[in-house]
Amino acid sequence: MKHFILASTSTLFGETYLAYLQPAMKVLYEGIDEIIFIPYARPGGISHDDYTSRAAEVFAAIGIKVRGLHTFDDPGAAIAGANGFFTGGGNTFLLVKQLHEKGLMNILGEAVKAGAVYMGCSAGSNIGGVSMQNTNDMPIVYPPSFATMGLIPFNLNPHYLDPIEGSQHMGETRETRIKEYHTQNTTPVLGLREGSWIYARGKQLTLEGTLSARIFEAGKEAYELPAGSSLTFLQ
Amino acid sequence: MKHFILASTSTLFGETYLAYLQPAMKVLYEGIDEIIFIPYARPGGISHDDYTSRAAEVFAAIGIKVRGLHTFDDPGAAIAGANGFFTGGGNTFLLVKQLHEKGLMNILGEAVKAGAVYMGCSAGSNIGGVSMQNTNDMPIVYPPSFATMGLIPFNLNPHYLDPIEGSQHMGETRETRIKEYHTQNTTPVLGLREGSWIYARGKQLTLEGTLSARIFEAGKEAYELPAGSSLTFLQ
């Protein structure tokens, strides 16, 4: 049974790391006592060890041991044998490059599709989509492919931002960027606001949190979908 | 003699297309009566023809004829024979993919290095750097390479934005993104604010406009460089 969370952000303004997700994490990781942390996105260039420690501290509070994927001699075998994962945010290009170059993207995707529990935040959620092509990140490295795990049949735009009223900045709005994506592609895109997450359990797929999400489908006007909605229609 | 402009944006808030650049354009394109427009970045998904018309209208006002690169049977030969170019903004991934796939990136770079006049705005400026790796754009397509023309020995971050004071959004600031770039690369990055441009004439390379630029060099604190400064030290 597929069981995963794809969250817009790890941290809400003024809160501690993963605080708002703790109730959902307790349900997701129920019965699991050890997970693998995937630290490759390296926010702010933090080391793999330091990033893993940061995650381990939060998971320790709910009784779960964390080991960084970078510490295994055979990370592919480690993934195939694990019951649960958490992929932290950071730079999506860096994360995707590492997973592809190490041959781990498909192994991870297959493990999650086979029932291993998964949680991603930000960049870690981007890799749950069909491709990373709706990331907000800067292309600081060149990945061998933009394809990602395809846990869901659409793409995510985490940290979704509405156009800022009265802004005099001439850079493209998020909505404009996603519309440009649809001049070249047909995969739907879900703009996931900070504080929202997607929750999959078996055949169920829902929008969680208190905020609506903005849905972009090729050839249609963008629209709002309320919190609590099923997302199984989106493909 | 190298002679080019790389501008942060085509348009300032409340102004018409290219209005603030007109005095600089008159100097840059002096004595040239026809240029090639490179429309591949397609802002908002606009067609190549429509985008070319938009540029042609502005250039007509200074007595210059414009032809879109997409209208030539042999665009490589057209580039090699042209006296001047203008590359409009839009999506940098789309622009770079087209130029590489058509084998035109190096031909264009060689033509400009050999003395053909060039102006780029936003995405069109990004391709003047060593690579497109400091673009703000969404990776809506997968280019065969992130390498660009290297007219300057550093990269540009157009539409540079200072951190927004009091913002509760948890996405990375522009400065954080560029610092993450420097955990993986050593090429300097110039954060070019809207209203600023870089001007090259022979061995001279200067920061134009009224605003300072933010300079990011690997292993150094970021700092401000005043308008009018020479940029020849940056490599």
Short mmCIF file of N, CA and C in Angstrom, two decimals, chain A residues 87-211:
data_model
loop_
_atom_site.label_atom_id
_atom_site.label_comp_id
_atom_site.label_asym_id
_atom_site.label_seq_id
_atom_site.Cartn_x
_atom_site.Cartn_y
_atom_site.Cartn_z
N THR A 87 13.03 12.65 2.83
CA THR A 87 13.94 13.44 2.01
C THR A 87 13.75 14.92 2.34
N GLY A 88 14.81 15.54 2.82
CA GLY A 88 14.74 16.94 3.22
C GLY A 88 14.82 17.89 2.03
N GLY A 89 14.44 19.12 2.24
CA GLY A 89 14.48 20.15 1.21
C GLY A 89 15.88 20.68 0.96
N GLY A 90 15.96 21.65 0.07
CA GLY A 90 17.25 22.22 -0.32
C GLY A 90 17.20 22.52 -1.80
N ASN A 91 18.25 22.17 -2.52
CA ASN A 91 18.29 22.43 -3.95
C ASN A 91 17.88 21.17 -4.73
N THR A 92 16.80 21.28 -5.48
CA THR A 92 16.24 20.11 -6.20
C THR A 92 17.21 19.60 -7.28
N PHE A 93 17.92 20.52 -7.95
CA PHE A 93 18.87 20.09 -8.98
C PHE A 93 19.96 19.20 -8.38
N LEU A 94 20.44 19.60 -7.21
CA LEU A 94 21.49 18.85 -6.53
C LEU A 94 20.96 17.47 -6.11
N LEU A 95 19.77 17.44 -5.52
CA LEU A 95 19.15 16.20 -5.08
C LEU A 95 18.94 15.23 -6.25
N VAL A 96 18.38 15.76 -7.34
CA VAL A 96 18.05 14.91 -8.50
C VAL A 96 19.33 14.41 -9.18
N LYS A 97 20.33 15.27 -9.27
CA LYS A 97 21.62 14.86 -9.87
C LYS A 97 22.23 13.70 -9.08
N GLN A 98 22.26 13.83 -7.76
CA GLN A 98 22.84 12.78 -6.91
C GLN A 98 22.07 11.47 -7.07
N LEU A 99 20.76 11.55 -7.00
CA LEU A 99 19.95 10.32 -7.07
C LEU A 99 20.11 9.63 -8.42
N HIS A 100 20.15 10.40 -9.50
CA HIS A 100 20.34 9.78 -10.82
C HIS A 100 21.76 9.23 -10.98
N GLU A 101 22.75 10.02 -10.60
CA GLU A 101 24.14 9.58 -10.81
C GLU A 101 24.47 8.34 -10.00
N LYS A 102 23.84 8.21 -8.84
CA LYS A 102 24.06 7.02 -8.01
C LYS A 102 23.10 5.89 -8.37
N GLY A 103 22.26 6.11 -9.38
CA GLY A 103 21.31 5.08 -9.82
C GLY A 103 20.23 4.77 -8.79
N LEU A 104 19.88 5.76 -7.97
CA LEU A 104 18.96 5.52 -6.86
C LEU A 104 17.54 6.04 -7.09
N MET A 105 17.32 6.88 -8.09
CA MET A 105 15.98 7.47 -8.29
C MET A 105 14.93 6.37 -8.48
N ASN A 106 15.20 5.44 -9.39
CA ASN A 106 14.20 4.40 -9.66
C ASN A 106 14.07 3.43 -8.50
N ILE A 107 15.18 3.11 -7.86
CA ILE A 107 15.14 2.18 -6.72
C ILE A 107 14.27 2.76 -5.60
N LEU A 108 14.45 4.05 -5.34
CA LEU A 108 13.65 4.71 -4.31
C LEU A 108 12.17 4.74 -4.70
N GLY A 109 11.91 5.11 -5.95
CA GLY A 109 10.53 5.16 -6.43
C GLY A 109 9.85 3.79 -6.33
N GLU A 110 10.56 2.75 -6.71
CA GLU A 110 9.99 1.40 -6.65
C GLU A 110 9.72 0.99 -5.21
N ALA A 111 10.63 1.32 -4.30
CA ALA A 111 10.45 0.97 -2.88
C ALA A 111 9.20 1.63 -2.32
N VAL A 112 8.99 2.92 -2.68
CA VAL A 112 7.81 3.64 -2.15
C VAL A 112 6.54 3.09 -2.79
N LYS A 113 6.59 2.81 -4.09
CA LYS A 113 5.40 2.25 -4.77
C LYS A 113 5.06 0.87 -4.20
N ALA A 114 6.08 0.16 -3.69
CA ALA A 114 5.87 -1.18 -3.11
C ALA A 114 5.43 -1.09 -1.64
N GLY A 115 5.38 0.11 -1.07
CA GLY A 115 4.80 0.22 0.27
C GLY A 115 5.69 0.81 1.35
N ALA A 116 6.96 1.06 1.05
CA ALA A 116 7.79 1.72 2.05
C ALA A 116 7.26 3.15 2.25
N VAL A 117 7.23 3.60 3.49
CA VAL A 117 6.66 4.90 3.83
C VAL A 117 7.63 6.01 3.41
N TYR A 118 7.09 7.10 2.88
CA TYR A 118 7.95 8.19 2.39
C TYR A 118 7.40 9.54 2.84
N MET A 119 8.30 10.42 3.25
CA MET A 119 7.92 11.82 3.41
C MET A 119 8.97 12.69 2.74
N GLY A 120 8.50 13.69 2.01
CA GLY A 120 9.40 14.67 1.41
C GLY A 120 8.93 16.06 1.76
N CYS A 121 9.88 16.99 1.87
CA CYS A 121 9.57 18.39 2.05
C CYS A 121 10.24 19.18 0.93
N SER A 122 9.51 20.07 0.31
CA SER A 122 10.09 20.99 -0.68
C SER A 122 10.81 20.20 -1.80
N ALA A 123 12.13 20.25 -1.91
CA ALA A 123 12.84 19.47 -2.93
C ALA A 123 12.50 17.99 -2.81
N GLY A 124 12.35 17.51 -1.58
CA GLY A 124 11.99 16.11 -1.34
C GLY A 124 10.59 15.77 -1.82
N SER A 125 9.74 16.79 -1.97
CA SER A 125 8.39 16.60 -2.53
C SER A 125 8.43 16.71 -4.05
N ASN A 126 9.27 17.61 -4.56
CA ASN A 126 9.42 17.74 -6.00
C ASN A 126 9.73 16.40 -6.66
N ILE A 127 10.55 15.58 -6.00
CA ILE A 127 10.93 14.30 -6.62
C ILE A 127 9.81 13.26 -6.52
N GLY A 128 8.71 13.58 -5.84
CA GLY A 128 7.54 12.71 -5.86
C GLY A 128 6.71 12.87 -7.12
N GLY A 129 6.90 13.97 -7.83
CA GLY A 129 6.14 14.24 -9.05
C GLY A 129 6.72 13.49 -10.25
N VAL A 130 6.13 13.74 -11.41
CA VAL A 130 6.57 13.11 -12.66
C VAL A 130 7.96 13.62 -13.03
N SER A 131 8.16 14.91 -12.83
CA SER A 131 9.48 15.50 -13.10
C SER A 131 9.70 16.65 -12.13
N MET A 132 10.94 17.13 -12.08
CA MET A 132 11.29 18.25 -11.20
C MET A 132 11.08 19.59 -11.91
N GLN A 133 10.35 19.59 -13.01
CA GLN A 133 10.33 20.77 -13.88
C GLN A 133 9.52 21.95 -13.35
N ASN A 134 8.90 21.79 -12.17
CA ASN A 134 8.22 22.94 -11.57
C ASN A 134 8.83 23.35 -10.25
N THR A 135 10.08 22.99 -10.05
CA THR A 135 10.84 23.48 -8.90
C THR A 135 11.06 24.98 -9.03
N ASN A 136 11.27 25.65 -7.90
CA ASN A 136 11.64 27.07 -7.89
C ASN A 136 13.15 27.25 -7.80
N ASP A 137 13.89 26.15 -7.76
CA ASP A 137 15.31 26.25 -7.41
C ASP A 137 16.19 26.70 -8.57
N MET A 138 17.38 27.12 -8.21
CA MET A 138 18.36 27.60 -9.17
C MET A 138 19.16 26.40 -9.69
N PRO A 139 19.43 26.36 -11.01
CA PRO A 139 20.12 25.18 -11.58
C PRO A 139 21.62 25.17 -11.28
N ILE A 140 21.96 24.99 -10.01
CA ILE A 140 23.37 25.12 -9.58
C ILE A 140 24.23 23.95 -10.06
N VAL A 141 23.60 22.84 -10.43
CA VAL A 141 24.30 21.72 -11.06
C VAL A 141 23.42 21.18 -12.19
N TYR A 142 24.01 20.37 -13.08
CA TYR A 142 23.30 19.85 -14.26
C TYR A 142 22.97 18.38 -14.04
N PRO A 143 21.71 18.06 -13.75
CA PRO A 143 21.36 16.65 -13.55
C PRO A 143 21.28 15.91 -14.89
N PRO A 144 21.55 14.60 -14.90
CA PRO A 144 21.47 13.85 -16.16
C PRO A 144 20.05 13.74 -16.70
N SER A 145 19.06 14.03 -15.89
CA SER A 145 17.66 13.99 -16.32
C SER A 145 16.83 14.78 -15.33
N PHE A 146 15.69 15.33 -15.79
CA PHE A 146 14.75 16.00 -14.88
C PHE A 146 13.67 15.04 -14.38
N ALA A 147 13.67 13.79 -14.86
CA ALA A 147 12.63 12.82 -14.46
C ALA A 147 12.78 12.48 -12.98
N THR A 148 11.64 12.32 -12.30
CA THR A 148 11.67 12.00 -10.87
C THR A 148 10.82 10.75 -10.61
N MET A 149 10.42 10.49 -9.37
CA MET A 149 9.86 9.18 -9.03
C MET A 149 8.46 8.91 -9.59
N GLY A 150 7.68 9.96 -9.83
CA GLY A 150 6.32 9.72 -10.32
C GLY A 150 5.44 8.98 -9.32
N LEU A 151 5.55 9.31 -8.04
CA LEU A 151 4.64 8.72 -7.04
C LEU A 151 3.22 9.22 -7.28
N ILE A 152 3.11 10.41 -7.85
CA ILE A 152 1.82 11.00 -8.22
C ILE A 152 1.89 11.30 -9.72
N PRO A 153 0.71 11.32 -10.41
CA PRO A 153 0.74 11.50 -11.88
C PRO A 153 0.74 12.97 -12.29
N PHE A 154 1.25 13.84 -11.43
CA PHE A 154 1.34 15.27 -11.76
C PHE A 154 2.60 15.84 -11.11
N ASN A 155 2.85 17.12 -11.31
CA ASN A 155 4.03 17.78 -10.72
C ASN A 155 3.60 18.71 -9.59
N LEU A 156 4.56 19.02 -8.73
CA LEU A 156 4.30 19.95 -7.64
C LEU A 156 5.12 21.22 -7.82
N ASN A 157 4.52 22.32 -7.45
CA ASN A 157 5.27 23.56 -7.23
C ASN A 157 5.18 23.89 -5.75
N PRO A 158 6.20 23.49 -4.98
CA PRO A 158 6.20 23.76 -3.53
C PRO A 158 6.39 25.26 -3.27
N HIS A 159 6.14 25.67 -2.03
CA HIS A 159 6.27 27.10 -1.66
C HIS A 159 5.48 27.97 -2.63
N TYR A 160 4.30 27.47 -3.06
CA TYR A 160 3.54 28.24 -4.06
C TYR A 160 3.24 29.65 -3.53
N LEU A 161 3.46 30.61 -4.37
CA LEU A 161 3.29 32.03 -4.00
C LEU A 161 2.29 32.69 -4.93
N ASP A 162 1.30 33.37 -4.36
CA ASP A 162 0.39 34.19 -5.18
C ASP A 162 1.13 35.43 -5.64
N PRO A 163 0.71 36.01 -6.77
CA PRO A 163 1.33 37.26 -7.21
C PRO A 163 1.25 38.29 -6.08
N ILE A 164 2.34 39.04 -5.87
CA ILE A 164 2.37 40.01 -4.78
C ILE A 164 1.75 41.32 -5.26
N GLU A 165 0.61 41.68 -4.66
CA GLU A 165 -0.11 42.89 -5.08
C GLU A 165 0.76 44.13 -4.89
N GLY A 166 0.79 44.95 -5.92
CA GLY A 166 1.51 46.21 -5.81
C GLY A 166 3.01 46.06 -6.05
N SER A 167 3.48 44.82 -6.34
CA SER A 167 4.91 44.64 -6.59
C SER A 167 5.32 45.37 -7.86
N GLN A 168 6.49 45.99 -7.82
CA GLN A 168 7.01 46.65 -9.02
C GLN A 168 8.13 45.83 -9.65
N HIS A 169 8.32 44.61 -9.13
CA HIS A 169 9.36 43.73 -9.68
C HIS A 169 8.86 43.13 -10.99
N MET A 170 9.70 43.10 -12.01
CA MET A 170 9.28 42.67 -13.34
C MET A 170 9.61 41.20 -13.63
N GLY A 171 10.18 40.46 -12.66
CA GLY A 171 10.39 39.03 -12.86
C GLY A 171 9.03 38.34 -12.96
N GLU A 172 8.99 37.17 -13.58
CA GLU A 172 7.73 36.46 -13.78
C GLU A 172 7.10 36.03 -12.46
N THR A 173 5.78 36.07 -12.35
CA THR A 173 5.09 35.50 -11.20
C THR A 173 5.15 33.97 -11.31
N ARG A 174 4.84 33.31 -10.19
CA ARG A 174 4.81 31.84 -10.19
C ARG A 174 3.80 31.33 -11.22
N GLU A 175 2.63 31.98 -11.26
CA GLU A 175 1.59 31.55 -12.20
C GLU A 175 2.07 31.66 -13.66
N THR A 176 2.76 32.75 -13.97
CA THR A 176 3.29 32.92 -15.33
C THR A 176 4.28 31.81 -15.67
N ARG A 177 5.13 31.47 -14.71
CA ARG A 177 6.14 30.43 -14.94
C ARG A 177 5.47 29.08 -15.24
N ILE A 178 4.44 28.78 -14.46
CA ILE A 178 3.77 27.48 -14.64
C ILE A 178 3.00 27.47 -15.97
N LYS A 179 2.42 28.62 -16.33
CA LYS A 179 1.76 28.71 -17.64
C LYS A 179 2.76 28.51 -18.78
N GLU A 180 3.98 29.06 -18.61
CA GLU A 180 5.02 28.84 -19.63
C GLU A 180 5.37 27.35 -19.72
N TYR A 181 5.38 26.67 -18.57
CA TYR A 181 5.61 25.21 -18.56
C TYR A 181 4.59 24.52 -19.46
N HIS A 182 3.33 24.98 -19.38
CA HIS A 182 2.27 24.32 -20.16
C HIS A 182 2.25 24.71 -21.63
N THR A 183 3.11 25.63 -22.05
CA THR A 183 3.28 25.82 -23.50
C THR A 183 4.17 24.71 -24.07
N GLN A 184 4.84 23.96 -23.19
CA GLN A 184 5.81 22.95 -23.64
C GLN A 184 5.47 21.54 -23.14
N ASN A 185 4.54 21.42 -22.18
CA ASN A 185 4.27 20.13 -21.52
C ASN A 185 2.78 20.06 -21.17
N THR A 186 2.29 18.83 -20.93
CA THR A 186 0.87 18.67 -20.58
C THR A 186 0.65 18.13 -19.16
N THR A 187 1.70 17.75 -18.44
CA THR A 187 1.56 17.24 -17.07
C THR A 187 0.91 18.32 -16.18
N PRO A 188 -0.16 17.98 -15.43
CA PRO A 188 -0.76 18.98 -14.54
C PRO A 188 0.23 19.38 -13.43
N VAL A 189 0.03 20.58 -12.89
CA VAL A 189 0.89 21.09 -11.82
C VAL A 189 0.01 21.55 -10.66
N LEU A 190 0.40 21.13 -9.46
CA LEU A 190 -0.31 21.57 -8.26
C LEU A 190 0.58 22.57 -7.50
N GLY A 191 0.08 23.79 -7.38
CA GLY A 191 0.78 24.82 -6.60
C GLY A 191 0.46 24.62 -5.14
N LEU A 192 1.45 24.16 -4.37
CA LEU A 192 1.25 23.72 -2.98
C LEU A 192 1.76 24.81 -2.04
N ARG A 193 0.83 25.48 -1.36
CA ARG A 193 1.22 26.59 -0.49
C ARG A 193 1.89 26.09 0.78
N GLU A 194 2.72 26.93 1.37
CA GLU A 194 3.40 26.58 2.62
C GLU A 194 2.37 26.28 3.71
N GLY A 195 2.48 25.12 4.33
CA GLY A 195 1.50 24.69 5.33
C GLY A 195 0.59 23.59 4.78
N SER A 196 0.61 23.38 3.45
CA SER A 196 -0.17 22.32 2.82
C SER A 196 0.71 21.11 2.55
N TRP A 197 0.08 19.93 2.50
CA TRP A 197 0.79 18.75 2.04
C TRP A 197 -0.18 17.79 1.36
N ILE A 198 0.39 16.90 0.59
CA ILE A 198 -0.37 15.85 -0.08
C ILE A 198 -0.18 14.57 0.71
N TYR A 199 -1.28 13.86 0.91
CA TYR A 199 -1.22 12.63 1.69
C TYR A 199 -1.78 11.48 0.85
N ALA A 200 -0.98 10.44 0.69
CA ALA A 200 -1.40 9.26 -0.06
C ALA A 200 -1.47 8.07 0.89
N ARG A 201 -2.57 7.36 0.84
CA ARG A 201 -2.70 6.11 1.61
C ARG A 201 -3.49 5.15 0.72
N GLY A 202 -2.79 4.15 0.20
CA GLY A 202 -3.43 3.23 -0.74
C GLY A 202 -3.92 3.99 -1.96
N LYS A 203 -5.20 3.86 -2.26
CA LYS A 203 -5.74 4.54 -3.45
C LYS A 203 -6.17 5.98 -3.16
N GLN A 204 -6.14 6.36 -1.88
CA GLN A 204 -6.53 7.73 -1.51
C GLN A 204 -5.39 8.71 -1.73
N LEU A 205 -5.74 9.89 -2.21
CA LEU A 205 -4.74 10.95 -2.40
C LEU A 205 -5.46 12.26 -2.11
N THR A 206 -5.04 12.95 -1.05
CA THR A 206 -5.79 14.14 -0.63
C THR A 206 -4.87 15.33 -0.36
N LEU A 207 -5.48 16.51 -0.41
CA LEU A 207 -4.79 17.76 -0.08
C LEU A 207 -5.03 18.06 1.39
N GLU A 208 -3.97 18.11 2.18
CA GLU A 208 -4.08 18.29 3.63
C GLU A 208 -3.61 19.68 4.03
N GLY A 209 -3.94 20.04 5.28
CA GLY A 209 -3.65 21.38 5.79
C GLY A 209 -4.92 22.22 5.72
N THR A 210 -4.78 23.52 5.88
CA THR A 210 -5.98 24.37 5.93
C THR A 210 -6.13 25.26 4.69
N LEU A 211 -5.14 25.24 3.81
CA LEU A 211 -5.16 26.15 2.65
C LEU A 211 -5.60 25.44 1.38
#
